[in-house]
Each structure stands twice: as C-alpha cells, then as structure tokens.
Amino acid sequence: MFNIGVDLGGTNIVVGLINNNYEIVDKLSTDTRRERTSSEIIKDIATLCLKLIEDNNIDMSNISSIGIGSPGTCDPIKKIIMKSANINFENVHIEKEMHKYIDLPIYLENDANCAAYGEFKAGAGRGSNSTIIITLGTGVGGGVITNGNLLTGSHFMGGELGHMVIKANGRQCACGRKGCLEAYCSAKSLVEIAEKVAIENKDCILNDLTKNDLATSSAKKVFEAYDLGDKYIKKVIDEYHLNLSEGLINFINIFDPEIIVLGGGVSGRGDKLINSIRKEVENGMYTGAKLKCELKISELGNDAGLIGAGILYSRI
Amino acid sequence: MFNIGVDLGGTNIVVGLINNNYEIVDKLSTDTRRERTSSEIIKDIATLCLKLIEDNNIDMSNISSIGIGSPGTCDPIKKIIMKSANINFENVHIEKEMHKYIDLPIYLENDANCAAYGEFKAGAGRGSNSTIIITLGTGVGGGVITNGNLLTGSHFMGGELGHMVIKANGRQCACGRKGCLEAYCSAKSLVEIAEKVAIENKDCILNDLTKNDLATSSAKKVFEAYDLGDKYIKKVIDEYHLNLSEGLINFINIFDPEIIVLGGGVSGRGDKLINSIRKEVENGMYTGAKLKCELKISELGNDAGLIGAGILYSRI
C-alpha cells in the first residue's frame, strides 16, 4: 500500500508517494501562486495527487490516504485549515474540498508538526517513544512527541518551542516578547548578531567573507568565520552554543525525551554543532548527566514534512 | 467501589479511602520515621491501609486498587521506587513488597505527578483534556497532562517545570543552573529576595512585620507588606509577578493547555495572584490574547497528592 503526502508551502506545493517503509517513491511539485483562492490551490493539490498516482501506474485501491501538511493553524480532527499567514486560507474545510476530486481519507496537520512527526517515525527519532524536534531555520520551530503522541495542544497551537523566553528582557523577538530562544538561536538572529559585531569591528573576518557586503552574510558564512578562528565571531558562536544549550536543557527538564533532533539550516553544521553543546547540555540537566538524551541531527532534512504528512494516518 | 491512595512523605505517611467521586471518605496517618528501612516503612503503609478498610467496614472485594505517591523517581510500569532523596528507598519493588500484606492491584507514581493528576481529574483541572499544574512552594514543581495523559518522560523524570531557565545567568538555583523559574518564583526565593531588600532598607515594612527578625519572614508576610503598600516590597512582588508570567507564557507556548492551575503556598494568595498576572500572560502568548487558557488556583490543596494517588488506576 501507498500513501500520499502533501507539503503545502507558500512557494511550492509538493506531493509525494510514500511507501510502507516511509520512503518517498516519487514526487511532483508546482508553484503555489499563493495569491490565488483556496479552491484554486486545492484543485492543484488534487490534480497533482492524481497525476502522481497515474505516473506510477498505481491502482487507486492501493492508496490508503492523503496527508496534508499546511502552514498556520490546523484542526486535524475537523480537517480545517483555520488560518495561514502565507496563503489565503481561512477556515478551509480541506477534507470536503479534496473529496470533490479524490475519494480517499484525508489527514491534516500543521507543517512543523508534520516535519517533527516524519523525523520521529522515519528519521532521527525512529524507534523512540519520545522525541523533540527543534528546527534552527529562519525562525526556531519544532514539534514534540511524547508517549508516541504528537503534542498539538488544546487549540492546536502547542509546540511553539522557539517562543520560550530564556532571557527575560533580552533580545527582541518577532513574536513581541523579549529573550525568546528564537531571538538567539534562529539562523536569522545569529546572522544579525554577527553582522552587528562585524560592523563594529572592521578586522572581523566576516567582512572579508562577505566582500564587505554584510547583506550577503548567512549562518554558513558566520560558522566559516568561526572555523577560521575569528576572535569576534568566536564570541558570537560561543554565546550561540550556550543559548542553544539553555534551551535544550529546558526541554529536557520539561519533557525528558529520549532524543532531541536538530533540524533547519543551522543543523547543516552537523556533528560539530552537537559536539559543541553536548557537555554543556549534559551538565545542566536537572539530574546531572544521568539522563540518556541523545542529541541528533535531522536525517530527513527538507523531506521530513512531506514524509510526515504522508504517514499522518499512523498517528495514535 | 473504593480505592486507596497513599501519600508517602518524608515526614508522614497518609492513606486515604477514595470513593468513585474522587472524594476522600476517610484518612489515617502515621509518622514516616524516615531513618527506617523500606521494608519497615512499607509494612506500616500496608498496616494503615488494612486498618482504614477495617475502620470503614468495607469488604476487601469492594476495594479496587491501592495507588502510591512517592517522593523521588518512580517507575510506574515496573512499580519500582528507584531513588528518593527524603527516604531510604533505592530500587524498591513496591508492588512485590505490598503484596506480602495485601493482594490488591498496586499503582505507583511520583508524588508531584500524583498531585497534578489529582488536580486534573478531581480539582481545578477537571473536565479538561490538558492541564498544567505549577506548585509554588518551597521549590517550584508541577505536572503536565496533555491529551488526558500524564507526561512522565522517557526516564520518568519529565515535568521538572521549576527548572526551566527564564533568565540565563540569572539567580543561582539549587539545581546548579542559574536563572531557573524556581530561583525566582518559589516561596523560598521570594522570601530570600525580599529579605535582602529589607536588610538594605531599614524602613521596609517587612522589618516591622517580622519584629526585626527576618528569619521569621514568610511568603505570606512578604505579600502582607505588599498589601500594606511598602514601596520596596512592591518592586519585589511586581518582579515576582513578571517572572511568574514569563514562566506561564513559556508553558502556554509549549503546551497550549486548556487550564493552568497554581498550587503550593504562594497560591494561598488566591485570585489576587491570578489577577496580578492575567493581563501580562494574555498579552505575551504567541498568538496574542487569542488562546483561551484559564488560570486557576488549586482546589484540592494538600489533598491533591492523596486523591491523585488513589485514582492512578484511571490513568490512560
């Protein structure tokens, strides 16, 4: 049997054929053209799903379900996309709309939760019963699985892991509060903090690496400056590691997960990132270094959301 | 049918007969005398349970289970008290030990989780599907129920809500980290902070309220000074409210619970406490004031742990 995953984004719609081993067999995509109405966009999703099935010569009876990962707030029980910042969806009954074109069970979940669920079932968290996924991207997002269950919250708004204040009255966060984990540990925040240091210190290597055009700096370049031994950036990255550690220790004390998976752009740094924070995290845990909480890098990367959407049927 | 709850503490052992309405019908207690061996203490627990049944003229066939709330780390599946700081229990198989005296199903859970579960099922959280309980006592403890499930963590160490850092590099916490919620919002921390202010400012009313013996100060007296309009203590309590709000907003962003219940000594302040933080909490939530998360004061108080232990059988 196969399932179809849909990753509905502000830029692209991606649909994937997922087999029973939680692997992507084939995928198709199209531009979202997000200025369109929800009906137009959903028609495209359905068309893409049907084409994917046809392309792969699969009989409809061998497709179990379609799972949709959507940005914004989703009600997975009523199958309603309540609100999305990136696309013009407001209280869209996605199951009803999809059933105009395809008669298959429809599952729905927020995209960040889909990515977390994918990583939990098929990626770095597989085999565990509790995993926390933290995405260090433009923002800091994530998802939580405890007792094998995806934590959604009573209004489907839980899991906003990036908006945990770790420094009251600290750096301004886009959410309105000051000192959120996101305000220190997103790729965007890291770049902003490093840029400021590079402006203040003309001999900071980041100026060279960006050919004196700091607008072209990125988390990758900041880590490059760090690896080259720049003393200013060393301070920035040391602080980054400490702040990330504070956040992770908080999550361990709250959830006691088996595994924490780091995803998003910054996680491209791989084991270097984990090796830089492991000791700090172990020493900070409430019970000392006694808990076995594995720190891992995302295995599914950008596919986590698509796979997670495709296997939503397996939720308990 | 009835169940028996056991609240095993460092000072007292309390056993309670709990009816199907989750009410305490009768209770008995004895000194723990914690210097004793686990066998001696467990014999006392069993003897007390049997006496409670006899005193109430209940046939053994009308008792469904015994639930035990124990300090320290408990494995509720294997029914083992792994470690306790207050009593000499280490890897004690409580079910096996209890079965030497009474042939009833035995349930086990950490005492803080029992209190949270009691409040969730029978107290201020009843009727909800997700409730967070935060105990503002000597320390800051708590418990989390999501999707009707008690969050225990993969090593039964989850729910250490007091040990979430809200101010990195802030006030020293007993756990070793700096800036934990507990270091600001426990009754102990509040008193320490207020005492320091009273020492520095001789005209601070707290000096009068304690007859210049600050060793006799308490959270209650600190709030008394606040109510009397003392300008120094006003600052202390304003900060207390802000820090508590930061913590609660973090929990809302992470869990999106229906209800947050405040327990412990400081919660004796009742609605005044909630009224002082509600606006701050609502404004800080990730989605603005749109979530409906009720803030409530504990209804079961000190009985929460006993009732929660007694109804552990109802866990899902």
XYZ file of C-alpha atoms in Angstrom:
632
model
C 0.000 0.000 0.000
C 0.982 3.608 -0.543
C 0.038 6.944 0.948
C 0.355 10.417 -0.437
C 1.963 13.263 1.428
C 1.304 16.897 0.554
C 3.647 19.677 1.616
C 1.688 22.860 1.053
C 4.045 25.804 1.263
C 3.871 29.495 0.492
C 6.137 28.952 -2.543
C 5.616 25.363 -3.704
C 3.133 22.560 -3.432
C 4.952 19.240 -3.259
C 3.169 15.886 -3.322
C 4.969 12.610 -2.645
C 4.144 8.955 -2.982
C 5.181 7.265 0.271
C 5.618 3.506 0.624
C 5.150 1.341 3.714
C 8.765 1.880 4.684
C 8.062 5.596 4.994
C 10.172 6.325 1.915
C 9.410 8.744 -0.900
C 8.926 6.717 -4.080
C 8.205 9.666 -6.340
C 7.262 13.312 -6.033
C 5.785 16.136 -8.078
C 5.583 19.831 -7.420
C 4.110 23.050 -8.712
C 4.168 26.732 -7.815
C 1.700 27.624 -5.092
C 0.987 31.067 -6.539
C -0.297 31.955 -3.146
C -2.314 34.968 -4.217
C -4.926 32.528 -5.537
C -8.070 31.382 -3.735
C -8.047 28.263 -1.600
C -10.298 26.469 -4.120
C -7.816 27.008 -6.931
C -4.904 25.872 -4.825
C -6.731 22.783 -3.564
C -7.722 21.859 -7.121
C -3.996 21.927 -7.980
C -3.181 19.723 -4.997
C -5.778 17.170 -6.068
C -4.667 17.251 -9.709
C -1.070 16.709 -8.659
C -2.063 13.775 -6.450
C -3.990 12.144 -9.292
C -1.089 12.662 -11.693
C 1.328 11.120 -9.190
C -0.866 8.036 -8.904
C -1.204 7.769 -12.675
C 2.506 8.362 -13.349
C 3.340 5.463 -11.076
C 0.697 3.128 -12.533
C -0.814 2.503 -9.143
C -4.397 1.392 -8.774
C -6.414 3.757 -6.598
C -7.265 0.841 -4.335
C -3.595 0.673 -3.374
C -3.566 4.213 -1.985
C -4.632 4.350 1.665
C -4.780 8.059 2.401
C -3.651 11.565 1.641
C -1.989 13.534 4.419
C -1.627 17.292 4.109
C 0.881 19.476 5.894
C -0.186 23.096 5.889
C 1.353 26.272 7.254
C -0.566 28.021 10.019
C -3.168 26.705 12.422
C -4.878 23.450 11.534
C -7.616 21.460 13.216
C -6.601 17.858 12.439
C -9.847 16.483 13.848
C -12.290 18.610 11.886
C -9.808 18.735 8.973
C -9.965 22.513 8.792
C -7.124 24.906 7.964
C -8.103 27.684 10.318
C -5.629 30.372 9.418
C -2.409 30.677 7.487
C -0.048 33.615 7.317
C 1.424 32.603 3.958
C -1.602 31.585 1.918
C -5.151 32.894 1.725
C -6.672 30.059 3.714
C -9.193 30.840 6.411
C -11.405 28.140 7.863
C -10.994 25.963 4.807
C -12.526 22.505 5.174
C -9.759 20.710 3.328
C -11.327 17.256 3.535
C -14.560 18.428 1.946
C -12.661 20.323 -0.761
C -10.362 17.400 -1.561
C -13.292 14.979 -1.720
C -14.609 16.927 -4.689
C -11.744 15.363 -6.636
C -10.498 12.279 -4.790
C -12.343 9.874 -2.535
C -9.599 8.957 -0.093
C -9.255 9.505 3.663
C -7.709 12.916 4.272
C -5.408 13.727 7.190
C -4.271 17.217 8.121
C -1.625 18.687 10.373
C 0.422 21.842 10.733
C 3.612 21.689 8.614
C 6.027 21.975 11.542
C 4.262 19.104 13.275
C 4.378 17.052 10.072
C 8.136 17.557 9.881
C 8.506 16.568 13.529
C 6.317 13.519 13.051
C 8.236 12.474 9.931
C 11.552 12.754 11.744
C 10.086 10.835 14.699
C 8.711 7.932 12.675
C 11.110 7.731 9.763
C 14.176 9.830 10.604
C 16.498 10.518 13.518
C 13.783 9.791 16.082
C 12.666 6.427 14.744
C 12.363 3.633 17.238
C 11.869 6.054 20.105
C 8.756 6.775 22.094
C 9.515 10.444 22.745
C 11.415 12.843 20.560
C 11.669 16.621 20.377
C 12.500 18.205 17.044
C 13.924 21.732 17.034
C 14.302 23.493 13.728
C 17.011 26.143 13.647
C 15.949 27.914 10.489
C 14.821 31.450 9.693
C 12.850 31.068 12.905
C 13.069 28.432 15.594
C 10.232 25.935 15.359
C 9.674 22.407 16.333
C 7.448 19.639 17.422
C 7.131 17.339 20.392
C 6.270 13.662 20.536
C 5.635 12.197 23.983
C 4.369 8.685 24.628
C 4.302 8.260 20.860
C 1.809 11.114 20.552
C 2.270 14.362 18.682
C 1.696 17.219 21.120
C -0.760 19.578 19.473
C -2.255 21.485 22.376
C -5.856 22.229 23.182
C -6.206 24.819 20.381
C -3.669 23.104 18.086
C -1.180 25.826 18.969
C 1.267 23.860 21.110
C 4.879 23.158 20.266
C 5.965 26.776 19.760
C 9.363 25.803 21.089
C 11.115 28.858 19.688
C 8.960 31.149 21.773
C 10.221 30.074 25.153
C 11.937 33.017 26.830
C 15.404 32.040 28.073
C 16.499 35.603 28.858
C 13.713 37.732 30.290
C 14.047 41.268 28.894
C 16.586 40.041 26.396
C 16.762 40.411 22.632
C 13.561 41.491 20.886
C 11.717 38.606 19.257
C 9.363 38.911 16.301
C 6.577 37.492 18.497
C 6.580 40.611 20.667
C 8.350 39.187 23.705
C 11.973 39.727 24.579
C 14.524 36.978 25.022
C 12.875 34.051 23.213
C 15.045 31.135 22.126
C 14.279 32.213 18.543
C 15.745 35.670 19.203
C 19.112 33.986 19.891
C 19.175 30.704 18.030
C 17.462 31.172 14.673
C 19.748 31.461 11.668
C 18.334 34.964 11.199
C 19.195 36.051 14.749
C 22.651 34.538 14.522
C 23.345 36.460 11.322
C 22.000 39.708 12.796
C 24.142 39.355 15.913
C 27.247 38.518 13.851
C 26.644 41.386 11.420
C 26.496 43.857 14.265
C 29.825 42.582 15.569
C 31.356 42.774 12.065
C 30.181 46.377 11.662
C 31.724 47.309 14.992
C 34.995 45.540 14.222
C 36.369 46.197 10.769
C 39.004 43.436 11.145
C 36.310 40.811 11.735
C 36.748 38.145 9.044
C 33.029 38.168 8.258
C 33.647 41.464 6.437
C 36.119 39.701 4.130
C 33.961 36.628 3.679
C 31.076 38.822 2.533
C 33.374 41.066 0.480
C 32.298 43.922 2.737
C 28.676 43.387 1.792
C 27.210 42.092 5.037
C 23.810 41.810 3.371
C 25.188 38.636 1.784
C 26.103 37.039 5.097
C 24.488 33.788 6.150
C 24.657 31.381 9.064
C 27.004 29.290 6.946
C 29.409 32.205 6.485
C 29.262 33.032 10.184
C 30.298 29.469 11.022
C 33.008 29.743 8.349
C 34.396 32.807 10.129
C 34.271 30.822 13.371
C 36.168 27.901 11.841
C 38.778 30.363 10.530
C 39.354 31.377 14.145
C 37.991 34.931 14.049
C 38.045 36.142 17.643
C 34.935 38.290 17.345
C 32.836 35.582 15.766
C 34.180 33.033 18.226
C 32.464 35.017 20.966
C 29.243 35.144 18.953
C 29.217 31.390 18.303
C 30.237 30.518 21.857
C 27.200 32.528 23.008
C 25.066 30.807 20.375
C 26.065 27.400 21.719
C 25.377 28.457 25.304
C 21.942 29.829 24.457
C 21.015 26.775 22.444
C 22.158 24.607 25.346
C 19.964 26.578 27.772
C 17.002 25.928 25.519
C 17.711 22.227 25.129
C 18.257 21.716 28.860
C 14.906 23.413 29.497
C 13.214 20.996 27.105
C 14.942 18.015 28.703
C 13.849 19.108 32.188
C 10.305 19.596 30.975
C 9.899 16.579 28.691
C 12.663 14.069 29.493
C 12.740 12.949 25.843
C 14.765 10.020 24.535
C 16.047 12.034 21.600
C 16.379 15.674 20.590
C 16.717 16.180 16.846
C 18.146 19.415 15.482
C 16.961 20.439 12.037
C 16.864 23.554 9.869
C 19.686 25.436 8.186
C 21.992 25.673 11.203
C 21.813 21.886 11.657
C 23.733 21.631 8.369
C 26.721 22.114 10.644
C 26.173 18.517 11.683
C 28.117 16.814 14.434
C 30.259 19.913 15.004
C 27.135 21.596 16.363
C 26.309 18.681 18.630
C 29.866 18.284 19.868
C 29.926 21.972 20.807
C 26.891 21.725 23.070
C 26.782 18.146 24.360
C 28.849 18.672 27.502
C 27.008 21.851 28.457
C 23.662 20.118 27.998
C 24.639 17.032 29.984
C 25.978 19.095 32.873
C 22.911 21.274 33.025
C 20.224 18.600 33.220
C 18.257 18.542 36.436
C 19.644 15.165 37.380
C 23.179 15.920 36.315
C 24.443 13.845 33.416
C 22.382 10.831 34.375
C 19.663 11.020 31.745
C 20.339 9.454 28.412
C 19.001 12.016 25.986
C 20.540 11.615 22.564
C 21.253 14.741 20.548
C 21.000 14.097 16.829
C 20.970 15.916 13.518
C 17.870 15.641 11.336
C 18.073 12.752 8.883
C 15.229 13.673 6.577
C 16.073 17.343 6.081
C 13.592 19.069 3.802
C 11.722 15.820 3.152
C 10.638 15.480 6.793
C 7.449 17.478 6.249
C 6.427 15.578 3.131
C 7.047 12.160 4.687
C 5.415 13.205 7.959
C 2.305 14.371 6.078
C 2.178 11.133 4.125
C 2.206 8.989 7.248
C -0.206 11.008 9.364
C -2.591 8.036 9.127
C -0.287 6.208 11.590
C -0.852 8.725 14.395
C -2.184 7.374 17.611
C -16.182 0.653 44.790
C -13.364 2.356 46.615
C -9.666 2.862 46.051
C -6.922 3.665 48.493
C -4.455 6.480 47.994
C -1.116 6.596 49.781
C 0.832 9.817 50.197
C 4.299 8.707 51.267
C 6.201 11.734 52.507
C 9.454 12.328 54.338
C 7.502 13.283 57.479
C 4.144 11.481 57.320
C 2.527 8.546 55.630
C -1.110 9.367 54.850
C -3.555 6.811 53.483
C -6.996 7.787 52.239
C -10.135 5.927 51.228
C -11.301 7.417 47.926
C -14.805 6.890 46.547
C -15.906 6.843 42.924
C -16.479 10.589 43.010
C -12.775 11.048 43.714
C -13.534 12.217 47.255
C -11.686 11.299 50.431
C -14.075 9.326 52.627
C -11.624 8.764 55.450
C -7.915 9.002 56.102
C -5.286 7.781 58.535
C -1.699 8.794 59.019
C 1.450 7.922 60.898
C 4.989 9.245 61.219
C 7.281 8.088 58.433
C 10.343 7.937 60.673
C 12.335 8.060 57.533
C 15.540 6.694 59.022
C 13.913 3.232 58.893
C 14.377 0.628 56.161
C 11.995 0.471 53.234
C 10.598 -2.849 54.494
C 9.598 -1.328 57.823
C 8.013 1.689 56.161
C 6.107 -0.427 53.634
C 4.818 -2.674 56.414
C 3.418 0.472 58.064
C 1.780 1.543 54.812
C 0.109 -1.845 54.428
C -0.989 -1.948 58.050
C -2.504 1.516 57.717
C -4.370 0.504 54.532
C -5.805 -2.596 56.223
C -6.857 -0.551 59.260
C -8.543 2.010 57.006
C -10.540 -0.732 55.303
C -11.483 -2.296 58.630
C -12.386 1.029 60.267
C -14.803 1.719 57.453
C -16.339 -1.767 57.486
C -15.648 -2.272 53.824
C -15.317 -5.714 52.343
C -11.958 -6.242 50.628
C -13.850 -7.103 47.415
C -15.068 -3.510 47.311
C -11.544 -2.075 47.131
C -10.239 -1.882 43.552
C -6.653 -0.776 43.987
C -4.015 0.965 46.034
C -2.179 3.889 44.448
C 1.046 5.130 45.965
C 2.564 8.573 45.549
C 6.226 8.579 46.459
C 8.900 11.269 46.529
C 11.758 10.838 44.095
C 11.997 8.865 40.873
C 9.427 6.161 40.307
C 8.937 3.651 37.517
C 5.125 3.369 37.349
C 5.321 0.472 34.889
C 7.686 -1.786 36.818
C 6.281 -0.403 40.110
C 9.731 0.414 41.407
C 10.744 3.409 43.546
C 14.144 3.996 42.015
C 15.527 6.690 44.244
C 14.273 9.116 46.843
C 16.100 11.982 48.461
C 13.901 12.014 51.567
C 13.575 8.354 52.457
C 15.985 5.408 52.238
C 14.344 3.867 49.181
C 16.531 2.627 46.364
C 15.153 0.338 43.689
C 12.342 -0.835 45.934
C 9.809 -3.040 44.176
C 6.815 -1.585 45.945
C 4.250 -3.896 44.341
C 6.083 -7.028 45.450
C 6.545 -5.603 48.935
C 2.915 -4.546 49.301
C 1.707 -7.933 48.055
C 3.273 -9.518 51.111
C 0.418 -7.947 53.060
C -2.409 -7.075 50.677
C -3.472 -8.736 47.450
C -4.714 -5.697 45.508
C -3.502 -4.083 42.277
C -0.792 -1.548 43.113
C -0.203 1.682 41.186
C 2.784 3.961 41.648
C 3.702 7.475 40.611
C 5.961 10.297 41.733
C 4.240 12.485 44.353
C 4.306 15.696 42.274
C 2.682 13.855 39.371
C 0.061 12.401 41.732
C -0.824 15.898 42.900
C -1.038 17.097 39.303
C -3.167 14.137 38.316
C -5.470 14.626 41.295
C -5.964 18.286 40.447
C -6.561 17.352 36.799
C -9.172 14.670 37.458
C -10.830 15.919 40.628
C -9.815 19.525 41.168
C -9.349 22.734 39.218
C -8.479 20.867 36.010
C -11.441 18.520 35.957
C -13.360 18.252 32.728
C -10.332 19.360 30.709
C -8.148 17.336 28.411
C -4.928 19.227 29.103
C -3.884 20.928 32.303
C -0.584 22.125 33.704
C -0.167 22.288 37.448
C 2.535 24.532 38.878
C 3.293 24.335 42.564
C 4.755 27.488 44.061
C 6.035 26.025 47.299
C 9.469 25.731 48.878
C 10.520 24.813 45.352
C 8.628 25.144 42.098
C 7.297 21.807 40.907
C 4.485 20.636 38.792
C 2.978 18.198 36.416
C 1.659 18.199 32.896
C -1.367 16.457 31.432
C -1.714 16.562 27.650
C -4.336 14.649 25.685
C -5.532 13.292 29.018
C -2.115 11.712 29.627
C 0.259 12.439 32.462
C 3.606 13.433 30.967
C 6.236 11.332 32.693
C 9.148 11.392 30.279
C 11.241 8.562 28.949
C 13.094 8.074 32.255
C 10.154 9.208 34.414
C 11.961 12.495 35.002
C 9.792 14.849 32.951
C 7.720 17.688 34.314
C 10.535 19.487 36.139
C 8.761 22.740 35.384
C 10.610 24.747 38.005
C 13.911 24.056 36.318
C 13.244 25.952 33.140
C 15.704 28.833 32.881
C 13.902 32.110 32.215
C 16.933 34.332 32.816
C 20.160 32.809 31.553
C 22.970 33.646 34.002
C 20.397 34.863 36.494
C 19.836 33.969 40.127
C 21.539 30.795 41.367
C 19.188 27.821 41.561
C 19.621 24.834 43.878
C 19.801 22.597 40.787
C 23.115 24.120 39.752
C 21.881 26.276 36.883
C 21.319 29.987 37.038
C 18.022 31.707 36.342
C 15.527 28.846 36.754
C 11.870 29.694 37.342
C 12.315 28.189 40.805
C 15.107 30.666 41.596
C 12.552 33.473 41.186
C 9.125 32.068 41.926
C 9.399 29.587 44.763
C 8.205 30.831 48.152
C 11.789 30.344 49.355
C 13.255 32.516 46.604
C 10.620 35.192 47.117
C 11.421 35.366 50.823
C 15.179 35.471 50.168
C 14.804 38.295 47.662
C 12.501 40.245 49.982
C 14.779 39.738 52.977
C 17.722 41.150 51.068
C 15.682 44.243 50.231
C 14.554 44.596 53.853
C 18.143 44.387 55.090
C 19.220 47.081 52.637
C 16.285 49.345 53.527
C 15.634 49.716 57.229
C 12.295 51.458 56.624
C 10.962 48.469 54.670
C 7.792 47.305 56.422
C 8.941 43.690 56.336
C 11.318 44.591 59.163
C 8.354 45.653 61.307
C 6.208 42.685 60.312
C 8.951 40.333 61.407
C 9.764 42.389 64.504
C 13.239 42.886 63.049
C 13.797 39.154 62.954
C 13.838 38.467 59.233
C 14.404 34.783 59.924
C 10.678 34.683 60.725
C 9.628 36.107 57.379
C 7.454 34.065 55.040
C 5.863 34.463 51.639
C 2.662 35.376 53.477
C 4.372 38.222 55.333
C 6.003 39.441 52.125
C 2.575 39.681 50.492
C 1.286 41.393 53.644
C 3.989 44.047 53.246
C 2.943 44.391 49.607
C -0.708 44.853 50.552
C 0.324 47.480 53.090
C 1.861 49.422 50.195
C 5.528 49.120 51.092
C 7.411 50.612 48.143
C 10.395 48.274 48.379
C 8.310 45.119 48.556
C 6.069 46.424 45.776
C 9.078 46.239 43.482
C 9.866 42.726 44.671
C 6.317 41.483 44.107
C 5.967 43.271 40.765
C 9.100 41.419 39.649
C 7.692 38.189 41.076
C 4.537 38.596 39.005
C 6.545 39.352 35.868
C 8.801 36.343 36.314
C 5.880 34.050 37.026
C 4.157 35.394 33.911
C 7.253 34.679 31.796
C 7.203 31.110 33.024
C 3.492 30.629 32.388
C 3.677 32.138 28.897
C 6.528 29.752 28.101
C 4.384 26.822 29.188
C 1.421 28.080 27.161
C 3.575 28.456 24.040
C 4.985 24.979 24.524
C 1.852 23.094 25.599
C -1.219 25.182 24.702
C -3.079 23.820 27.756
C -6.740 24.447 28.497
C -6.007 25.255 32.121
C -3.035 26.234 34.256
C -3.517 25.510 37.948
C -1.366 27.270 40.523
C -0.785 25.386 43.764
C 1.599 25.477 46.714
C 1.989 28.029 49.473
C 2.049 31.145 47.289
C -1.242 30.099 45.648
C -2.880 30.739 49.028
C -2.977 34.313 47.750
C -5.829 33.139 45.545
C -7.426 35.318 42.921
C -5.230 38.282 43.821
C -2.321 36.326 42.404
C -4.176 35.472 39.216
C -5.496 38.990 38.741
C -1.959 40.343 39.016
C -0.624 38.205 36.184
C -3.553 37.547 33.852
C -3.085 40.543 31.580
C 0.657 40.030 31.263
C 0.132 36.371 30.412
C -2.570 37.048 27.836
C -0.517 39.717 26.097
C 2.581 37.555 25.960
C 1.100 34.447 24.369
C 2.448 33.639 20.943
C -0.911 34.309 19.339
C -1.688 37.382 21.389
C -4.672 37.062 23.682
C -6.490 34.672 21.390
C -5.963 31.429 23.239
C -8.344 30.580 25.989
C -6.091 29.309 28.716
C -7.745 29.536 32.092
C -5.587 30.415 35.093
C -6.913 28.840 38.267
C -5.990 28.286 41.875
C -5.638 24.702 43.125
C -8.875 23.328 44.559
C -7.570 20.269 46.348
C -4.613 21.896 48.096
C -2.683 19.395 50.206
C -5.149 16.606 49.390
C -4.256 16.647 45.679
C -1.453 14.122 46.076
C -3.532 11.712 48.159
C -6.505 11.829 45.793
C -4.260 11.634 42.734
C -2.543 8.535 44.133
C -5.883 6.942 44.907
C -7.153 7.356 41.366
C -4.000 6.366 39.491
C -5.946 3.322 38.263
C -7.858 5.684 35.929
C -4.737 6.715 34.006
C -4.766 6.130 30.315
